[in-house]
Coordinates of C-alpha atoms in Angstrom, one line a residue:
X179 CA 13.2 -27.1 -21.1
X180 CA 15.7 -24.8 -19.4
X181 CA 16.6 -25.4 -15.7
X182 CA 14.3 -22.8 -14.0
X183 CA 13.1 -22.0 -10.5
X184 CA 10.2 -19.6 -10.1
X185 CA 9.9 -18.0 -6.6
X186 CA 8.2 -15.1 -4.9
X187 CA 9.7 -13.4 -1.8
X188 CA 6.8 -12.6 0.6
X189 CA 6.9 -11.0 4.0
X190 CA 5.4 -8.3 6.2
X191 CA 6.3 -4.7 5.4
X192 CA 9.9 -3.8 6.5
X193 CA 11.1 -7.4 7.1
X194 CA 13.9 -7.0 4.4
X195 CA 12.7 -8.5 1.1
X196 CA 14.1 -5.9 -1.2
X197 CA 17.4 -5.6 0.6
X198 CA 17.9 -9.4 0.4
X199 CA 17.2 -9.4 -3.4
X200 CA 20.0 -6.7 -3.7
X201 CA 22.5 -9.1 -2.1
X202 CA 21.3 -12.0 -4.3
X203 CA 21.8 -9.9 -7.4
X204 CA 25.3 -9.0 -6.3
X205 CA 26.5 -12.4 -5.1
X206 CA 25.1 -14.3 -8.1
X207 CA 27.2 -12.1 -10.4
X208 CA 24.0 -11.1 -12.3
X209 CA 24.7 -7.4 -11.7
X210 CA 28.4 -6.8 -12.6
X211 CA 30.6 -6.3 -9.6
X212 CA 31.9 -2.9 -10.9
X213 CA 28.4 -1.6 -11.4
X214 CA 27.1 0.6 -8.6
X215 CA 23.8 -1.0 -7.3
X216 CA 21.4 1.5 -5.7
X217 CA 20.1 0.6 -2.3
X218 CA 16.8 -1.3 -2.6
X219 CA 17.4 -1.5 -6.4
X220 CA 14.0 -3.2 -7.1
X221 CA 12.1 -0.2 -5.7
X222 CA 12.2 1.8 -8.9
X223 CA 9.2 3.9 -8.3
X224 CA 9.9 7.4 -6.8
X225 CA 7.1 6.9 -4.2
X226 CA 8.6 3.6 -3.2
X227 CA 12.0 5.0 -2.6
X228 CA 10.6 8.0 -0.6
X229 CA 8.4 5.8 1.7
X230 CA 10.8 2.8 1.9
X231 CA 8.0 0.4 1.0
X232 CA 7.4 -1.8 -2.1
X233 CA 4.1 -0.9 -3.8
X234 CA 4.3 -2.8 -7.1
X235 CA 5.4 -6.4 -7.6
X236 CA 8.4 -6.7 -9.8
X237 CA 10.3 -9.5 -11.6
X238 CA 14.0 -10.1 -11.7
X239 CA 16.1 -13.2 -12.6
X240 CA 19.5 -14.4 -11.4
X241 CA 21.8 -17.1 -12.8
X242 CA 23.2 -19.6 -10.4
X243 CA 25.4 -22.1 -12.2
X244 CA 23.2 -23.4 -15.1
X245 CA 20.0 -22.6 -13.3
X246 CA 17.9 -19.4 -13.9
X247 CA 16.1 -18.3 -10.7
X248 CA 13.1 -16.0 -11.5
X249 CA 12.4 -13.9 -8.4
X250 CA 9.3 -11.7 -7.8
X251 CA 9.6 -9.0 -5.2
X252 CA 6.2 -8.4 -3.6
X253 CA 4.7 -5.6 -1.5
X254 CA 4.6 -6.2 2.3
X255 CA 1.9 -3.7 3.1
X256 CA -1.7 -5.1 3.5
X257 CA -3.2 -2.3 1.3
X258 CA -1.3 -3.7 -1.7
X259 CA -2.3 -7.3 -1.1
X260 CA -4.0 -7.4 -4.6
X261 CA -0.5 -7.3 -6.1
X262 CA 0.6 -10.3 -4.0
X263 CA -2.5 -12.4 -4.8
X264 CA -1.9 -12.1 -8.6
X265 CA 1.8 -13.0 -8.6
X266 CA 1.6 -16.0 -6.3
X267 CA 0.0 -18.0 -9.2
X268 CA 3.0 -17.3 -11.4
X269 CA 5.5 -19.0 -9.1
X270 CA 6.1 -22.6 -7.8
X271 CA 7.0 -21.7 -4.3
X272 CA 7.8 -18.8 -1.9
X273 CA 10.5 -17.6 0.4
X274 CA 8.7 -16.6 3.5
X275 CA 10.8 -13.9 5.2
X276 CA 10.3 -13.3 8.9
X277 CA 12.1 -10.8 11.1
X278 CA 14.2 -12.5 13.7
X279 CA 12.9 -10.2 16.4
X280 CA 9.3 -9.2 15.4
X281 CA 8.3 -12.7 14.3
X282 CA 5.2 -13.3 12.1
X283 CA 3.0 -10.2 11.7
X284 CA -0.5 -9.7 10.2
X285 CA 0.7 -9.5 6.5
X286 CA 2.9 -12.6 7.0
X287 CA -0.2 -14.5 7.9
X288 CA -2.1 -13.0 4.9
X289 CA 0.5 -13.9 2.2
X290 CA 1.3 -17.3 3.8
X291 CA -2.4 -18.3 3.8
X292 CA -2.7 -17.4 0.1
X293 CA 0.5 -19.4 -0.7
X294 CA -0.6 -22.5 1.3
X295 CA -4.0 -22.5 -0.5
X296 CA -2.1 -22.7 -3.8
X297 CA -0.2 -25.7 -2.6
X298 CA 3.2 -24.0 -2.3
X299 CA 5.8 -25.5 0.1
X300 CA 7.5 -22.4 1.5
X301 CA 11.2 -22.0 2.5
X302 CA 11.2 -20.0 5.8
X303 CA 14.0 -17.4 5.9
X304 CA 14.5 -16.0 9.4
X305 CA 16.1 -12.6 8.4
X306 CA 17.9 -9.9 10.4
X307 CA 19.7 -12.6 12.5
X308 CA 22.4 -10.1 13.3
X309 CA 20.1 -7.8 15.3
X310 CA 21.2 -7.6 19.0
X311 CA 17.6 -8.3 20.0
X312 CA 17.2 -11.3 17.6
X313 CA 15.3 -14.3 19.1
X314 CA 15.4 -16.9 16.3
X315 CA 14.3 -19.9 18.3
X316 CA 11.2 -18.2 19.6
X317 CA 10.4 -16.8 16.2
X318 CA 10.7 -20.3 14.6
X319 CA 8.2 -21.6 17.2
X320 CA 5.8 -18.7 16.3
X321 CA 6.2 -19.5 12.5
X322 CA 5.4 -23.2 13.1
X323 CA 2.3 -22.2 15.2
X324 CA 1.2 -20.0 12.3
X325 CA 1.5 -22.9 9.8
X326 CA -0.6 -25.0 12.1
X327 CA -3.2 -22.3 12.5
X328 CA -3.5 -22.0 8.7
X329 CA -4.1 -25.7 8.4
X330 CA -0.9 -26.5 6.5
X331 CA -0.6 -30.1 5.4
X332 CA 2.2 -32.4 6.7
X333 CA 4.4 -31.8 3.7
X334 CA 4.1 -28.0 4.1
X335 CA 4.7 -28.2 7.9
X336 CA 8.1 -29.9 7.2
X337 CA 9.5 -26.6 5.8
X338 CA 13.2 -26.0 5.3
X339 CA 14.7 -23.1 7.4
X340 CA 17.5 -20.7 6.5
X341 CA 18.9 -18.1 8.9
X342 CA 20.1 -14.9 7.1
X343 CA 21.1 -11.3 7.2
X344 CA 20.0 -9.6 3.9
X345 CA 21.9 -6.4 4.9
X346 CA 25.2 -8.1 5.6
X347 CA 24.7 -10.7 2.8
X348 CA 25.1 -14.0 4.6
X349 CA 22.9 -17.1 5.2
X350 CA 23.3 -20.4 7.1
X351 CA 21.4 -23.6 7.6
X352 CA 22.1 -23.8 11.3
X353 CA 22.7 -21.1 13.9
X354 CA 26.3 -20.9 14.8
X355 CA 27.7 -21.8 11.4
X356 CA 30.3 -19.6 9.7
X357 CA 28.8 -16.3 8.3
X358 CA 30.2 -16.2 4.7
X359 CA 27.7 -15.6 1.9
X360 CA 24.2 -16.4 0.6
X361 CA 25.3 -19.8 -0.8
X362 CA 23.2 -21.8 1.8
X363 CA 20.1 -19.8 0.6
X364 CA 20.8 -20.6 -3.1
X365 CA 21.3 -24.3 -2.2
X366 CA 18.0 -24.4 -0.3
X367 CA 16.2 -22.9 -3.4
X368 CA 17.7 -25.5 -5.8
X369 CA 17.1 -28.4 -3.4
X370 CA 13.6 -27.7 -2.1
X371 CA 11.8 -25.9 -5.0
X372 CA 10.8 -28.1 -7.9
X373 CA 11.4 -27.0 -11.4
X374 CA 8.2 -26.1 -13.4
X375 CA 6.2 -29.1 -14.6
X376 CA 4.6 -27.2 -17.5
X377 CA 4.1 -28.9 -20.9
X378 CA 6.5 -27.3 -23.6
X379 CA 4.8 -29.3 -26.4
X380 CA 1.2 -28.4 -25.6
X381 CA -0.9 -25.6 -27.1
X382 CA 0.1 -22.1 -26.0
X383 CA -1.3 -20.8 -22.6
X384 CA 0.0 -17.8 -20.9
X385 CA -1.8 -16.1 -18.0
X386 CA -1.2 -12.4 -17.4
X387 CA -0.5 -11.5 -13.8
X388 CA 0.5 -7.8 -14.0
X389 CA 0.9 -4.9 -16.4
X390 CA 3.5 -2.2 -17.2
X391 CA 3.2 0.7 -19.5
X392 CA 5.9 1.8 -21.9
X393 CA 5.8 5.1 -23.8
X394 CA 7.1 3.4 -27.0
X395 CA 5.7 -0.1 -26.8
X396 CA 2.3 0.6 -25.1
X397 CA 0.9 -2.0 -22.7
X398 CA 3.4 -4.6 -21.5
X399 CA 1.8 -7.8 -20.2
X400 CA 3.8 -9.8 -17.6
X401 CA 3.0 -13.4 -16.8
X402 CA 4.0 -17.0 -17.0
X403 CA 3.8 -19.4 -19.9
X404 CA 2.0 -22.5 -18.6
X405 CA 2.0 -24.5 -21.8
X406 CA 3.6 -24.4 -25.3
X407 CA 5.9 -21.7 -26.7
X408 CA 5.6 -18.0 -27.6
X409 CA 7.5 -16.6 -30.6
X410 CA 7.7 -13.1 -31.9
X411 CA 5.3 -12.6 -34.8
X412 CA 2.9 -15.4 -33.8
X413 CA -0.8 -14.8 -34.0
X414 CA -2.6 -15.5 -30.7
X415 CA -6.1 -15.1 -29.2
X416 CA -6.8 -13.3 -25.9
X417 CA -9.5 -15.0 -23.7
X418 CA -11.1 -12.1 -21.9
X419 CA -12.5 -11.8 -18.4
X420 CA -16.1 -11.4 -19.7
X421 CA -15.8 -14.7 -21.8
X422 CA -15.2 -13.0 -25.1
X423 CA -12.1 -13.4 -27.3
X424 CA -10.0 -11.2 -29.5
X425 CA -7.1 -11.7 -31.9
X426 CA -3.6 -10.2 -31.4
X427 CA -0.1 -10.6 -32.6
X428 CA 3.1 -10.8 -30.5
X429 CA 5.3 -7.9 -31.4
X430 CA 8.1 -8.2 -28.8
X431 CA 9.1 -10.8 -26.1
X432 CA 11.3 -10.1 -23.1
X433 CA 12.9 -12.3 -20.5
X434 CA 14.3 -10.9 -17.2
X435 CA 17.9 -10.8 -16.1
X436 CA 19.0 -8.7 -13.1
X437 CA 17.4 -5.3 -13.3
X438 CA 16.9 -5.4 -17.1
X439 CA 14.4 -6.9 -19.6
X440 CA 16.3 -8.9 -22.2
X441 CA 14.7 -9.2 -25.7
X442 CA 14.1 -12.8 -26.8
X443 CA 12.7 -14.5 -30.0
X444 CA 11.1 -17.4 -28.1
X445 CA 9.9 -18.1 -24.6
X446 CA 9.1 -21.7 -23.4
X447 CA 6.8 -23.2 -20.9
X448 CA 7.6 -22.5 -17.2
X449 CA 9.2 -19.1 -17.9
X450 CA 8.1 -15.7 -16.7
X451 CA 8.2 -13.1 -19.5
X452 CA 6.9 -9.8 -20.7
X453 CA 5.0 -9.5 -24.1
X454 CA 3.8 -6.5 -26.1
X455 CA 1.2 -6.2 -28.9
X456 CA -1.8 -7.2 -26.6
X457 CA -4.2 -4.3 -26.8
X458 CA -6.5 -3.7 -23.8
X459 CA -5.4 -6.9 -22.1
X460 CA -6.1 -7.1 -18.3
X461 CA -4.6 -9.1 -15.4
X462 CA -6.0 -12.6 -15.2
X463 CA -6.7 -13.0 -18.9
X464 CA -5.1 -15.8 -21.0
X465 CA -3.1 -15.6 -24.2
X466 CA -4.0 -18.8 -26.1
X467 CA -3.1 -20.7 -29.3
X468 CA -5.8 -19.7 -32.0
X469 CA -6.6 -23.4 -32.6
X470 CA -6.9 -24.3 -28.9
X471 CA -8.7 -21.5 -27.0
X472 CA -8.6 -22.8 -23.3
X473 CA -8.8 -19.9 -20.8
X474 CA -7.3 -20.5 -17.4
X475 CA -9.2 -19.8 -14.2
X476 CA -9.4 -16.1 -13.4
X477 CA -7.3 -14.8 -10.5
X478 CA -9.7 -14.1 -7.6
X479 CA -8.9 -10.8 -5.8
X480 CA -10.3 -9.9 -2.3
X481 CA -12.9 -7.2 -2.4
X482 CA -12.1 -3.5 -1.4
X483 CA -13.1 -2.4 2.2
X484 CA -12.9 1.4 2.0
X485 CA -14.3 4.0 -0.4
X486 CA -13.9 7.7 -1.0
X487 CA -15.5 10.2 -3.4
X488 CA -13.1 11.8 -5.9
X489 CA -14.5 15.0 -7.4
X490 CA -13.6 18.0 -9.5
X491 CA -12.0 20.8 -7.5
X492 CA -14.5 23.7 -7.1
X493 CA -12.7 25.9 -4.6
X494 CA -11.9 29.5 -5.4
X495 CA -8.3 28.5 -6.1
X496 CA -9.3 25.8 -8.6
X497 CA -7.1 25.7 -11.7
X498 CA -4.3 27.9 -10.4
X499 CA -1.8 25.0 -9.8
X500 CA -3.0 21.9 -11.7
X501 CA -2.9 20.9 -15.3
X502 CA -5.7 18.3 -15.4
X503 CA -8.9 19.6 -13.8
X504 CA -12.0 18.3 -15.5
X505 CA -14.2 15.3 -14.7
X506 CA -13.3 13.7 -18.1
X507 CA -9.6 13.9 -17.4
X508 CA -10.0 12.5 -13.8
X509 CA -12.1 9.6 -15.1
X510 CA -9.6 8.8 -17.9
X511 CA -6.8 8.7 -15.3
X512 CA -8.9 6.4 -13.0
X513 CA -9.7 4.1 -16.0
X514 CA -5.9 3.9 -16.7
X515 CA -5.3 2.9 -13.1
X516 CA -7.9 0.2 -13.3
X517 CA -6.0 -1.5 -16.1
X518 CA -3.3 -2.7 -13.7
X519 CA -4.5 -1.9 -10.2
X520 CA -7.0 -4.8 -9.9
X521 CA -7.9 -4.3 -6.2
X522 CA -9.4 -0.9 -7.1
X523 CA -13.0 -0.2 -8.0
X524 CA -14.5 3.0 -9.7
X525 CA -18.2 3.7 -9.9
X526 CA -20.2 6.7 -11.2
X527 CA -22.3 8.6 -8.7
X528 CA -25.5 10.6 -9.2
X529 CA -23.3 13.7 -9.8
X530 CA -21.4 13.8 -13.1
X531 CA -18.3 15.5 -11.5
X532 CA -17.9 12.9 -8.7
X533 CA -16.7 9.2 -8.7
X534 CA -16.8 6.7 -5.9
X535 CA -13.4 5.0 -5.7
X536 CA -13.0 1.9 -3.5
X537 CA -9.7 0.3 -2.4
X538 CA -8.0 -1.9 0.2
X539 CA -7.3 0.9 2.7
X540 CA -6.3 4.5 3.3
X541 CA -2.7 3.9 2.1
X542 CA -3.9 2.2 -1.1
X543 CA -6.0 5.2 -2.0
X544 CA -3.6 7.9 -0.8
X545 CA -0.8 6.4 -2.9
X546 CA -3.0 6.7 -6.0
X547 CA -3.9 10.3 -5.1
X548 CA -0.2 11.2 -4.5
X549 CA 0.7 9.8 -8.0
X550 CA -2.2 11.7 -9.6
X551 CA -1.1 14.9 -7.8
X552 CA 2.5 14.5 -9.1
X553 CA 1.2 14.0 -12.6
X554 CA -0.5 17.5 -12.5
X555 CA -4.1 16.5 -11.5
X556 CA -6.1 18.7 -9.2
X557 CA -9.2 17.3 -7.4
X558 CA -10.8 17.1 -4.0
X559 CA -11.8 14.0 -1.9
X560 CA -14.2 13.2 0.8
X561 CA -13.7 11.4 4.2
X562 CA -13.1 7.7 3.7
X563 CA -16.0 5.4 4.5
X564 CA -15.9 1.6 5.1
X565 CA -18.0 -0.6 2.8
X566 CA -20.9 -2.1 4.8
X567 CA -22.5 -5.4 3.6
X568 CA -25.6 -7.3 4.7
X569 CA -25.9 -11.0 5.2
X570 CA -28.9 -13.2 4.1
X571 CA -30.8 -12.3 7.3
X572 CA -30.5 -8.6 6.7
X573 CA -27.9 -8.0 9.5
X574 CA -25.2 -5.3 8.9
X575 CA -21.6 -6.6 8.4
X576 CA -18.5 -4.4 8.5
X577 CA -14.8 -5.0 7.8
X578 CA -12.9 -6.0 10.9
X579 CA -9.1 -5.4 11.0
X580 CA -6.5 -7.4 12.9
X581 CA -4.3 -5.0 14.7
X582 CA -0.9 -5.9 16.2
X583 CA 0.7 -3.3 18.4
X584 CA 4.2 -3.3 20.0
X585 CA 4.4 -0.7 22.7
X586 CA 6.4 0.1 25.8
X587 CA 4.6 -1.1 29.0
X588 CA 4.1 2.5 30.2
X589 CA 1.8 3.3 27.3
X590 CA -0.1 0.0 27.0
X591 CA -3.0 1.1 29.2
X592 CA -3.7 4.2 27.1
X593 CA -3.6 2.2 23.8
X594 CA -5.9 -0.5 25.2
X595 CA -8.4 2.1 26.4
X596 CA -8.4 4.1 23.2
X597 CA -9.0 1.0 21.0
X598 CA -11.7 -0.2 23.3
X599 CA -13.5 3.2 22.9
X600 CA -13.3 2.5 19.1
X601 CA -15.1 -0.9 19.6
X602 CA -11.8 -2.9 19.5
X603 CA -11.6 -6.3 21.2
X604 CA -8.3 -7.4 22.7
X605 CA -7.5 -11.0 21.7
X606 CA -3.9 -11.6 22.9
X607 CA -1.2 -9.9 25.0
X608 CA 2.4 -11.1 25.5
X609 CA 5.6 -9.5 26.9
X610 CA 8.7 -9.3 24.7
X611 CA 12.3 -9.9 26.0
X612 CA 13.0 -6.2 26.0
X613 CA 10.1 -5.5 28.4
X614 CA 7.8 -4.1 25.7
X615 CA 4.2 -5.4 25.2
X616 CA 2.8 -7.1 22.1
X617 CA -1.0 -6.7 22.0
X618 CA -3.4 -8.0 19.4
X619 CA -6.9 -6.6 18.7
X620 CA -9.8 -7.0 16.4
X621 CA -11.0 -3.5 15.6
X622 CA -13.7 -2.3 13.1
X623 CA -11.9 -0.6 10.1
X624 CA -13.9 2.6 10.6
X625 CA -12.5 2.8 14.2
X626 CA -9.0 3.0 12.8
X627 CA -9.6 6.0 10.5
X628 CA -7.6 8.8 12.0
X629 CA -6.1 6.6 14.8
X630 CA -2.6 6.2 13.6
X631 CA -1.4 9.8 14.3
X632 CA -3.2 9.7 17.7
X633 CA -1.4 6.4 18.5
X634 CA 2.0 7.9 17.7
X635 CA 1.2 10.9 20.0
X636 CA 0.1 8.5 22.8
X637 CA 3.2 6.4 22.6
X638 CA 5.6 9.4 22.1
X639 CA 6.5 8.0 18.7
X640 CA 7.9 4.7 20.0
X641 CA 4.9 2.4 19.2
X642 CA 4.7 0.2 16.2
X643 CA 1.2 -0.6 14.8
X644 CA 0.4 -3.1 11.9
X645 CA -3.1 -3.8 10.6
X646 CA -4.5 -6.3 8.1
X647 CA -8.1 -7.1 7.0
X648 CA -9.4 -10.0 9.1
X649 CA -13.1 -10.6 8.1
X650 CA -16.5 -9.1 7.7
X651 CA -18.1 -9.3 11.1
X652 CA -21.3 -8.0 12.8
X653 CA -21.7 -4.2 12.9
X654 CA -20.4 -3.0 16.3
X655 CA -22.5 0.1 16.7
X656 CA -21.7 3.9 16.6
X657 CA -18.2 5.0 17.4
X658 CA -17.7 8.5 18.9
X659 CA -14.8 10.3 17.3
X660 CA -13.2 13.2 19.2
X661 CA -11.6 16.0 17.3
X662 CA -11.4 19.7 18.1
X663 CA -13.7 21.9 16.0
X664 CA -12.3 23.6 12.9
X665 CA -11.1 27.2 12.6
X666 CA -12.7 28.3 9.4
X667 CA -11.7 31.3 7.3
X668 CA -14.4 34.0 6.9
X669 CA -13.2 35.6 3.6
X670 CA -10.5 35.4 0.9
X671 CA -7.2 37.1 1.6
X672 CA -3.6 36.8 2.6
X673 CA -2.8 35.8 6.2
X674 CA -0.9 38.2 8.5
X675 CA 1.4 37.5 11.4
X676 CA -0.6 40.0 13.6
X677 CA -3.8 38.0 13.0
X678 CA -2.3 34.6 13.4
X679 CA -0.5 35.6 16.6
X680 CA -3.9 36.4 18.2
X681 CA -5.5 33.2 16.8
X682 CA -2.8 30.7 17.9
X683 CA -4.0 30.6 21.5
X684 CA -7.4 29.3 20.1
X685 CA -5.8 26.0 18.9
X686 CA -3.3 24.5 16.4
X687 CA -2.8 26.4 13.1
X688 CA -2.2 24.8 9.7
X689 CA -1.0 28.0 7.9
X690 CA 1.8 30.5 8.3
X691 CA 1.8 34.3 7.5
X692 CA 1.7 35.5 3.9
X693 CA -0.3 32.5 2.6
X694 CA -3.4 32.9 0.4
X695 CA -6.6 31.5 1.9
X696 CA -10.3 31.6 1.0
X697 CA -13.6 31.7 2.8
X698 CA -14.6 28.2 4.0
X699 CA -11.0 26.9 4.2
X700 CA -10.0 25.1 7.5
X701 CA -6.8 26.7 8.8
X702 CA -6.6 25.2 12.2
X703 CA -8.1 22.9 14.9
X704 CA -9.9 24.6 17.7
X705 CA -9.0 23.6 21.3
X706 CA -12.8 23.2 21.8
X707 CA -15.3 21.1 19.9
X708 CA -17.2 24.0 18.2
X709 CA -16.6 25.4 14.8
X710 CA -15.1 28.9 15.0
X711 CA -15.2 31.3 12.0
X712 CA -12.0 33.5 12.0
X713 CA -10.4 36.2 10.0
X714 CA -6.6 35.5 9.7
X715 CA -6.1 38.3 7.2
X716 CA -6.8 41.2 9.5
X717 CA -3.9 43.7 9.6
X718 CA -2.9 45.9 12.6
X719 CA -4.5 49.4 12.5
X720 CA -1.6 51.9 12.4
X721 CA -1.8 55.2 14.5
X722 CA 0.8 57.8 15.2
X723 CA 0.7 56.9 18.9
X724 CA 3.5 54.6 20.2
X725 CA 3.5 52.7 23.4
X726 CA 6.4 50.7 24.8
X727 CA 5.9 46.9 24.4
X728 CA 3.1 47.1 21.8
X729 CA 5.4 46.8 18.8
X730 CA 7.5 43.9 20.1
X731 CA 8.4 41.1 17.5
X732 CA 5.5 38.6 17.3
X733 CA 6.5 35.0 18.0
X734 CA 4.5 32.5 16.0
X735 CA 4.3 28.8 16.7
X736 CA 5.3 26.9 13.5
X737 CA 2.2 25.7 11.7
X738 CA 1.2 22.0 11.6
X739 CA 1.7 20.8 8.0
X740 CA -0.4 17.9 6.7
X741 CA 0.8 15.0 4.6
X742 CA -1.9 13.6 2.3
X743 CA -2.6 10.6 4.6
X744 CA -2.8 12.9 7.7
X745 CA -5.2 15.3 5.9
X746 CA -7.5 12.4 4.9
X747 CA -7.4 11.0 8.5
X748 CA -8.2 14.5 9.9
X749 CA -11.3 15.6 8.0
X750 CA -14.8 15.3 9.3
X751 CA -17.9 14.1 7.2
X752 CA -18.7 17.7 6.2
X753 CA -15.2 18.5 4.9
X754 CA -13.0 17.8 1.8
X755 CA -9.3 17.6 1.2
X756 CA -8.3 19.8 -1.8
X757 CA -5.3 18.2 -3.6
X758 CA -3.2 20.1 -6.1
X759 CA 0.4 19.5 -7.4
X760 CA 1.6 22.3 -5.0
X761 CA -0.8 22.2 -2.0
X762 CA -3.0 20.1 0.3
X763 CA -5.8 22.1 1.9
X764 CA -8.7 21.2 4.1
X765 CA -12.0 22.9 3.4
X766 CA -15.7 22.8 4.3
X767 CA -17.9 21.3 1.6
X768 CA -20.2 24.3 1.9
X769 CA -17.8 27.3 1.8
X770 CA -20.2 30.2 2.6
X771 CA -20.7 30.6 6.3
X772 CA -24.3 31.6 6.2
X773 CA -25.4 28.8 3.9
X774 CA -23.5 26.3 6.1
X775 CA -25.4 27.5 9.2
X776 CA -28.7 27.2 7.2
X777 CA -27.8 23.7 6.1
X778 CA -27.1 22.6 9.7
X779 CA -30.6 23.8 10.8

């Protein structure tokens, strides 16, 4: 067998995983020194680069001496935890990255818990050690406490520690050592992570962890060979999730090196590889030797906690901007997403044009919607709802999120009051070195819908909030949600500056002059709680009488523009978000004003 190490880099969002991998690729010589390496080279998806987060787990491999180190870059956001859960089974250990100032955060706990359950012995990397506010000794104590809380065994508690700066490309075993390069990190990987103990002589067993799609090759299955060898042209059997089997033939095999896939004729036990020729294969399924069909245990994925209704767009502007509009096209796109997005669920509803889509959180679903919209799909979605369960005694259970907030002391009182109004329960509060407060809460997931933008307003944009699924707990009763009433358009037309000027004192507007609107569209938020039907298309009646001052230039406040997440947070139960490749609009589900009044009665 080749000398191999298989590791995953896990951490909370924004703790520097992808940046550290950039430096590892450069310093190992895997990416040629003369080649320009894009910042966060592993984030290849356009959405990942725009948002600065990792959404899909990706493989790379670096050569260090005679050793190949396979590295998997994992998402740090809780909504993409399904990606992390699948790839942890492919590796022999993890590098747990922790920010030298922030310390362990909710997602750190989530990924570490999954790793410890699989028996991994993590290497702890305290990253961003060059920050002026770094407090590595305190953070190390917090990491140790977290290992104890998660019931790590004695071997796991004796974890090796490396101090690093991914951005500046250095690592050290002890604080105060010379800051040169990442060699101490490579040494720790080779010393503390055991090579694979898989059997190269046994019958073939490869478990698929994740999927890619290639326009020329079709479905590309990525996973680890746990036993035996794979060769191009071999006939194999796929052991399916439902217990059935089907025959297939390996058409191409790829190993990983740097940012590229390298074509290979043979892959041995212990290696992570990509294989093509497997029709309709799904994550968790096993590729076996035809004479020894032994499926591996399926990868268990945590259940979704939030659902939305995706439906065909039926607004008056339907079909003007999108390419794919029908329920059949939307369903086909969702089915394609299910092939690799294992934390997603899609169910039919009693209406043929609507589907119930469930996921890990608002971000998980909004990233899917953003991808669909960029591909030319047009649809509308309902307000997100949490998935309620019942226990054996018939009691209602709802998802509870763990919320960690870092906020300046001046704003802490407002944040605590707002979260308690949303049925949150404060569990912990400490003061940081810089005088800011770190507060931990347990809050029902439905209490957090729409709270993030309110939180940023309350903390003047300085607060940091992280959430992660904690458990299903007892239902905590009704939550009152305050939002100003909607300003709803009376009839179809084009907005005028004259009309908007008179409307802007009523509340916050979402449209500017010269925009097409339709009856039932929500174009603003009323400063009061009642719904107000308005006509933003009214022009000024011209006469031949002139009066000084009446024809002055109209000064309009710039409209508030919604991102997809903000629109989903904003809407009420009787509203939809209309999503097209060009626009995001908020509308009432019953567009006609008279019918809407009748329905309320």
